[in-house]
Amino acid sequence: MLSIVTEVQNGNLLVLDGEWRKQLFRKGLKPGACSEFWNMTHCDDVMEIAKESIDAGADIILTNSFAANFVKLAYYELEAATPNINIIAAQISKEVAGENHYVLGSIGPTGKKLNGEDINEEEIYDGFCIQAKSLVKGGADALCVESMNDSREAELAVRAVKETTEYETICTFAFKEKSGGYFTADGVSLAEAIETVKEAGADIIGSSCCNGMDGMIDIVSEIRNIDSTTPVLVHADSDFSAALKCCRETPEQIAEKAMAVIEAGANIIGCCCSSTVEQISAVVNWIRDQRNIKCC
């Protein structure tokens, strides 16, 4: 199977899966519980969610490991299980994906401020190294540093992946609109954030969370104004739309807007918070019907 970057360079549009946590709630996960620990305790349920995305037509699925870093797992006194939770997360998704679909090892933010006194950059970097190596050991095809709020933390995570593995690395930010532009939570502009992670080694760049498909049109356009060649991934919220005043976007609305995001320059597209398999399926069908494109 070709690498994800090569697939994009060959002109293929790829569809990414949706949010995991909402689907886990549907399976019985309780609010406040550790969703990543379900990899060890509810393997069949996690596997079923991954299979639903594949059945909906997704070319790429993530792993249930977004918050499986030692910082967040420590909240549940599970930090010692960090390697195993990530290994199993990748094994579950890979078993479902097989050899014809891609698995992205999901690496999310720690939630800690780097200028705080309770943790330092070396500890965060080391934690990302452990997570990256564990996801690779479990069978991930590439690694996705996703929904980052702090540009420095994103840089550390990308560096950790590139310096401990030889795998393609994606990095997405949770950009928010402010003063006519898009910025990270730590006040860094979209252009500066993207340049920072590219210098750290990111092979694919993009945005996830905090914006619906309509907001992603502007974000992708802004990315393409500063970078015309690096593959772009979009993972849009399905329950946020500036045009709809934060009302939930229907599968049909998301699919139609997805084409505008693709026209703006996105290469990989999926849905994020509160998304459903119906929305993923709608995006897949719209792409195939409108452009007669066969996803890999």
Short mmCIF file of C-alpha atoms in Angstrom, two decimals:
data_model
loop_
_atom_site.label_atom_id
_atom_site.label_comp_id
_atom_site.label_asym_id
_atom_site.label_seq_id
_atom_site.Cartn_x
_atom_site.Cartn_y
_atom_site.Cartn_z
CA MET A 1 0.00 0.00 0.00
CA LEU A 2 1.28 3.46 -0.89
CA SER A 3 2.04 6.03 1.78
CA ILE A 4 -0.66 8.61 2.50
CA VAL A 5 1.46 11.44 1.07
CA THR A 6 2.01 9.45 -2.12
CA GLU A 7 -1.72 8.77 -2.42
CA VAL A 8 -2.38 12.50 -2.24
CA GLN A 9 0.41 13.30 -4.67
CA ASN A 10 -1.20 10.84 -7.09
CA GLY A 11 -4.34 12.98 -7.00
CA ASN A 12 -6.49 10.83 -4.70
CA LEU A 13 -8.89 12.42 -2.24
CA LEU A 14 -9.09 10.50 1.02
CA VAL A 15 -11.91 10.39 3.56
CA LEU A 16 -11.14 10.29 7.28
CA ASP A 17 -13.41 8.86 9.98
CA GLY A 18 -15.40 10.76 12.61
CA GLU A 19 -15.27 11.35 16.36
CA TRP A 20 -14.71 8.38 18.64
CA ARG A 21 -15.91 9.65 22.00
CA LYS A 22 -19.55 10.23 21.04
CA GLN A 23 -19.71 6.74 19.59
CA LEU A 24 -18.25 5.33 22.80
CA PHE A 25 -20.96 7.11 24.79
CA ARG A 26 -23.46 5.37 22.54
CA LYS A 27 -21.84 2.08 23.55
CA GLY A 28 -22.13 2.88 27.26
CA LEU A 29 -19.09 4.98 28.19
CA LYS A 30 -20.00 7.13 31.21
CA PRO A 31 -19.26 10.88 31.34
CA GLY A 32 -15.96 11.47 33.07
CA ALA A 33 -14.68 7.96 32.35
CA CYS A 34 -11.46 7.33 30.45
CA SER A 35 -12.46 6.51 26.88
CA GLU A 36 -8.97 5.28 26.00
CA PHE A 37 -9.04 2.68 28.78
CA TRP A 38 -11.88 1.03 26.88
CA ASN A 39 -9.22 -0.31 24.51
CA MET A 40 -8.33 -2.71 27.32
CA THR A 41 -11.74 -3.30 28.88
CA HIS A 42 -14.20 -3.02 25.95
CA CYS A 43 -12.13 -4.06 22.96
CA ASP A 44 -15.11 -5.37 20.97
CA ASP A 45 -17.02 -2.09 21.33
CA VAL A 46 -14.03 -0.04 20.20
CA MET A 47 -13.49 -2.39 17.27
CA GLU A 48 -17.13 -2.11 16.25
CA ILE A 49 -16.86 1.69 16.08
CA ALA A 50 -13.82 1.42 13.83
CA LYS A 51 -15.65 -1.06 11.62
CA GLU A 52 -18.63 1.28 11.27
CA SER A 53 -16.36 3.96 9.82
CA ILE A 54 -14.80 1.52 7.37
CA ASP A 55 -18.27 0.30 6.34
CA ALA A 56 -19.32 3.94 5.83
CA GLY A 57 -16.55 4.29 3.26
CA ALA A 58 -13.71 5.94 5.18
CA ASP A 59 -10.27 5.40 3.68
CA ILE A 60 -8.53 6.29 6.94
CA ILE A 61 -9.44 5.59 10.56
CA LEU A 62 -7.87 6.94 13.70
CA THR A 63 -6.98 5.07 16.87
CA ASN A 64 -8.82 5.49 20.16
CA SER A 65 -5.78 7.16 21.74
CA PHE A 66 -6.40 10.92 21.53
CA ALA A 67 -5.94 11.44 25.28
CA ALA A 68 -3.70 8.43 25.88
CA ASN A 69 -0.72 10.50 26.99
CA PHE A 70 0.77 10.02 30.44
CA VAL A 71 -0.46 13.44 31.63
CA LYS A 72 -4.14 12.80 30.98
CA LEU A 73 -3.98 9.13 31.92
CA ALA A 74 -2.47 10.15 35.27
CA TYR A 75 -5.82 11.73 36.11
CA TYR A 76 -7.22 8.19 36.18
CA GLU A 77 -4.06 6.76 37.78
CA LEU A 78 -3.38 4.93 34.53
CA GLU A 79 -0.09 6.55 33.50
CA ALA A 80 1.79 3.25 33.91
CA ALA A 81 -0.52 1.73 31.30
CA THR A 82 0.30 4.40 28.68
CA PRO A 83 2.28 2.08 26.36
CA ASN A 84 -0.24 -0.78 26.47
CA ILE A 85 -3.26 1.47 25.96
CA ASN A 86 -1.68 2.95 22.82
CA ILE A 87 -0.44 -0.37 21.48
CA ILE A 88 -3.88 -1.93 21.83
CA ALA A 89 -5.54 1.16 20.32
CA ALA A 90 -3.45 0.73 17.17
CA GLN A 91 -3.95 -3.04 17.09
CA ILE A 92 -7.73 -2.65 17.22
CA SER A 93 -7.88 -0.14 14.36
CA LYS A 94 -5.36 -2.06 12.28
CA GLU A 95 -7.27 -5.31 12.62
CA VAL A 96 -10.36 -3.58 11.25
CA ALA A 97 -8.54 -1.55 8.59
CA GLY A 98 -6.62 -4.48 7.16
CA GLU A 99 -4.28 -3.83 4.27
CA ASN A 100 -6.60 -1.66 2.19
CA HIS A 101 -7.22 1.21 4.61
CA TYR A 102 -4.94 3.47 6.59
CA VAL A 103 -4.65 3.78 10.37
CA LEU A 104 -3.58 7.07 11.95
CA GLY A 105 -2.21 6.90 15.46
CA SER A 106 -4.01 9.71 17.27
CA ILE A 107 -1.92 11.95 19.55
CA GLY A 108 -3.78 14.79 21.25
CA PRO A 109 -2.66 17.64 23.52
CA THR A 110 -1.76 17.13 27.17
CA GLY A 111 -3.90 20.06 28.30
CA LYS A 112 -0.98 21.52 30.25
CA LYS A 113 0.40 25.02 29.75
CA LEU A 114 4.06 24.85 28.90
CA ASN A 115 4.82 27.95 30.94
CA GLY A 116 3.37 26.33 34.06
CA GLU A 117 5.41 25.04 36.96
CA ASP A 118 3.87 21.57 37.16
CA ILE A 119 5.45 20.14 34.00
CA ASN A 120 8.34 20.96 31.70
CA GLU A 121 8.93 20.60 27.98
CA GLU A 122 11.26 17.63 28.38
CA GLU A 123 8.59 15.65 30.23
CA ILE A 124 6.00 16.45 27.55
CA TYR A 125 8.41 15.52 24.76
CA ASP A 126 9.31 12.21 26.45
CA GLY A 127 5.63 11.44 26.90
CA PHE A 128 4.91 12.01 23.22
CA CYS A 129 7.86 9.76 22.35
CA ILE A 130 6.37 6.93 24.40
CA GLN A 131 2.97 7.38 22.78
CA ALA A 132 4.38 7.55 19.25
CA LYS A 133 6.53 4.44 19.63
CA SER A 134 3.65 2.52 21.17
CA LEU A 135 1.24 3.40 18.36
CA VAL A 136 3.81 2.32 15.78
CA LYS A 137 4.37 -0.93 17.67
CA GLY A 138 0.63 -1.56 17.55
CA GLY A 139 0.53 -1.20 13.79
CA ALA A 140 -0.38 2.42 12.94
CA ASP A 141 0.50 3.41 9.36
CA ALA A 142 1.15 7.08 10.20
CA LEU A 143 0.83 9.35 13.23
CA CYS A 144 -1.54 12.27 13.67
CA VAL A 145 -0.77 15.03 16.17
CA GLU A 146 -4.26 16.47 16.25
CA SER A 147 -6.35 19.35 17.54
CA MET A 148 -3.38 21.13 19.06
CA ASN A 149 -3.97 24.42 20.87
CA ASP A 150 -0.39 25.38 21.69
CA SER A 151 2.08 25.78 18.83
CA ARG A 152 5.07 24.91 21.02
CA GLU A 153 3.42 21.71 22.26
CA ALA A 154 2.57 20.80 18.67
CA GLU A 155 6.21 21.30 17.72
CA LEU A 156 7.33 19.04 20.56
CA ALA A 157 4.87 16.34 19.52
CA VAL A 158 5.89 16.42 15.86
CA ARG A 159 9.56 16.34 16.81
CA ALA A 160 8.91 13.40 19.12
CA VAL A 161 7.28 11.45 16.28
CA LYS A 162 9.94 12.27 13.70
CA GLU A 163 12.87 11.65 16.07
CA THR A 164 11.60 8.30 17.40
CA THR A 165 9.93 6.84 14.30
CA GLU A 166 10.31 6.94 10.52
CA TYR A 167 6.59 7.41 9.95
CA GLU A 168 4.68 10.11 8.11
CA THR A 169 3.39 12.72 10.51
CA ILE A 170 0.25 14.82 10.35
CA CYS A 171 -0.31 17.88 12.52
CA THR A 172 -3.63 19.71 12.87
CA PHE A 173 -4.54 22.73 14.97
CA ALA A 174 -7.80 23.78 16.60
CA PHE A 175 -7.73 27.25 15.06
CA LYS A 176 -10.11 29.95 16.23
CA GLU A 177 -11.10 33.04 14.29
CA LYS A 178 -10.00 36.34 15.78
CA SER A 179 -9.55 39.82 14.30
CA GLY A 180 -10.11 38.63 10.76
CA GLY A 181 -7.67 35.74 10.94
CA TYR A 182 -7.15 32.34 12.52
CA PHE A 183 -5.01 31.73 15.58
CA THR A 184 -4.09 29.00 18.05
CA ALA A 185 -5.19 29.26 21.67
CA ASP A 186 -1.75 30.58 22.60
CA GLY A 187 -2.18 33.49 20.17
CA VAL A 188 0.01 32.23 17.33
CA SER A 189 -1.21 32.97 13.80
CA LEU A 190 -2.15 30.21 11.42
CA ALA A 191 0.83 30.98 9.19
CA GLU A 192 3.32 30.86 12.07
CA ALA A 193 1.83 27.70 13.56
CA ILE A 194 1.92 25.88 10.23
CA GLU A 195 5.50 26.96 9.56
CA THR A 196 6.57 25.83 13.04
CA VAL A 197 5.34 22.25 12.62
CA LYS A 198 6.57 22.01 9.05
CA GLU A 199 10.05 22.91 10.25
CA ALA A 200 9.67 20.23 12.94
CA GLY A 201 8.98 17.69 10.19
CA ALA A 202 5.21 17.51 9.64
CA ASP A 203 4.42 15.84 6.30
CA ILE A 204 0.72 16.78 6.28
CA ILE A 205 -0.84 19.87 7.87
CA GLY A 206 -4.37 20.98 8.62
CA SER A 207 -7.13 21.82 11.05
CA SER A 208 -9.56 19.97 13.29
CA CYS A 209 -12.18 20.96 15.85
CA CYS A 210 -13.60 24.42 16.64
CA ASN A 211 -14.94 24.94 13.10
CA GLY A 212 -17.63 23.39 10.94
CA MET A 213 -17.13 22.70 7.25
CA ASP A 214 -17.99 26.30 6.37
CA GLY A 215 -15.21 27.61 8.62
CA MET A 216 -12.77 25.11 7.16
CA ILE A 217 -13.20 26.65 3.72
CA ASP A 218 -11.54 29.86 4.93
CA ILE A 219 -8.89 27.98 6.92
CA VAL A 220 -7.85 25.81 3.98
CA SER A 221 -7.80 28.86 1.71
CA GLU A 222 -5.51 30.64 4.16
CA ILE A 223 -3.23 27.60 4.38
CA ARG A 224 -3.05 27.41 0.59
CA ASN A 225 -2.10 31.10 0.42
CA ILE A 226 1.11 30.27 2.28
CA ASP A 227 1.67 26.67 1.17
CA SER A 228 0.52 25.34 -2.17
CA THR A 229 2.09 21.90 -2.02
CA THR A 230 1.96 20.26 1.44
CA PRO A 231 -1.06 17.91 1.76
CA VAL A 232 -3.89 19.35 3.88
CA LEU A 233 -6.17 17.39 6.21
CA VAL A 234 -9.47 18.75 7.55
CA HIS A 235 -11.39 17.20 10.44
CA ALA A 236 -14.42 19.47 10.85
CA ASP A 237 -16.87 19.66 13.73
CA SER A 238 -20.29 18.45 12.69
CA ASP A 239 -22.20 20.41 15.33
CA PHE A 240 -20.72 23.82 14.66
CA SER A 241 -21.50 26.14 11.78
CA ALA A 242 -21.11 29.89 11.75
CA ALA A 243 -23.76 30.10 9.05
CA LEU A 244 -26.19 27.98 11.06
CA LYS A 245 -25.45 29.71 14.38
CA CYS A 246 -24.01 26.56 15.92
CA CYS A 247 -26.90 24.33 14.90
CA ARG A 248 -26.03 20.78 13.95
CA GLU A 249 -25.15 20.32 10.31
CA THR A 250 -26.99 17.51 8.58
CA PRO A 251 -25.08 14.87 6.62
CA GLU A 252 -26.23 16.50 3.38
CA GLN A 253 -25.06 19.97 4.48
CA ILE A 254 -21.69 18.64 5.58
CA ALA A 255 -21.22 16.73 2.35
CA GLU A 256 -22.06 19.72 0.17
CA LYS A 257 -19.69 21.99 2.10
CA ALA A 258 -17.00 19.31 1.94
CA MET A 259 -16.78 19.88 -1.79
CA ALA A 260 -16.07 23.59 -1.18
CA VAL A 261 -13.33 22.60 1.29
CA ILE A 262 -11.84 20.32 -1.36
CA GLU A 263 -12.06 23.12 -3.94
CA ALA A 264 -10.15 25.32 -1.48
CA GLY A 265 -7.32 22.79 -1.49
CA ALA A 266 -7.94 20.04 1.09
CA ASN A 267 -6.73 16.53 0.25
CA ILE A 268 -8.04 14.53 3.22
CA ILE A 269 -11.42 15.30 4.75
CA GLY A 270 -13.43 13.98 7.67
CA CYS A 271 -15.74 14.99 10.50
CA CYS A 272 -14.81 15.58 14.12
CA CYS A 273 -16.82 16.42 17.25
CA SER A 274 -20.29 14.86 17.49
CA SER A 275 -20.02 13.33 14.02
CA THR A 276 -21.81 10.17 12.99
CA VAL A 277 -21.17 7.43 10.46
CA GLU A 278 -24.08 8.84 8.45
CA GLN A 279 -22.15 12.07 7.99
CA ILE A 280 -19.01 10.22 6.93
CA SER A 281 -21.03 8.17 4.46
CA ALA A 282 -22.60 11.34 3.05
CA VAL A 283 -19.17 12.87 2.46
CA VAL A 284 -17.96 9.69 0.76
CA ASN A 285 -21.01 9.47 -1.49
CA TRP A 286 -20.95 13.16 -2.39
CA ILE A 287 -17.30 13.03 -3.41
CA ARG A 288 -17.81 9.94 -5.51
CA ASP A 289 -21.03 11.17 -7.13
CA GLN A 290 -19.95 14.73 -7.85
CA ARG A 291 -16.43 14.10 -8.99
CA ASN A 292 -16.66 10.44 -10.01
CA ILE A 293 -13.67 9.86 -7.77
CA LYS A 294 -13.02 6.44 -6.36
CA CYS A 295 -11.44 6.68 -2.93
CA CYS A 296 -8.70 4.15 -2.32
#
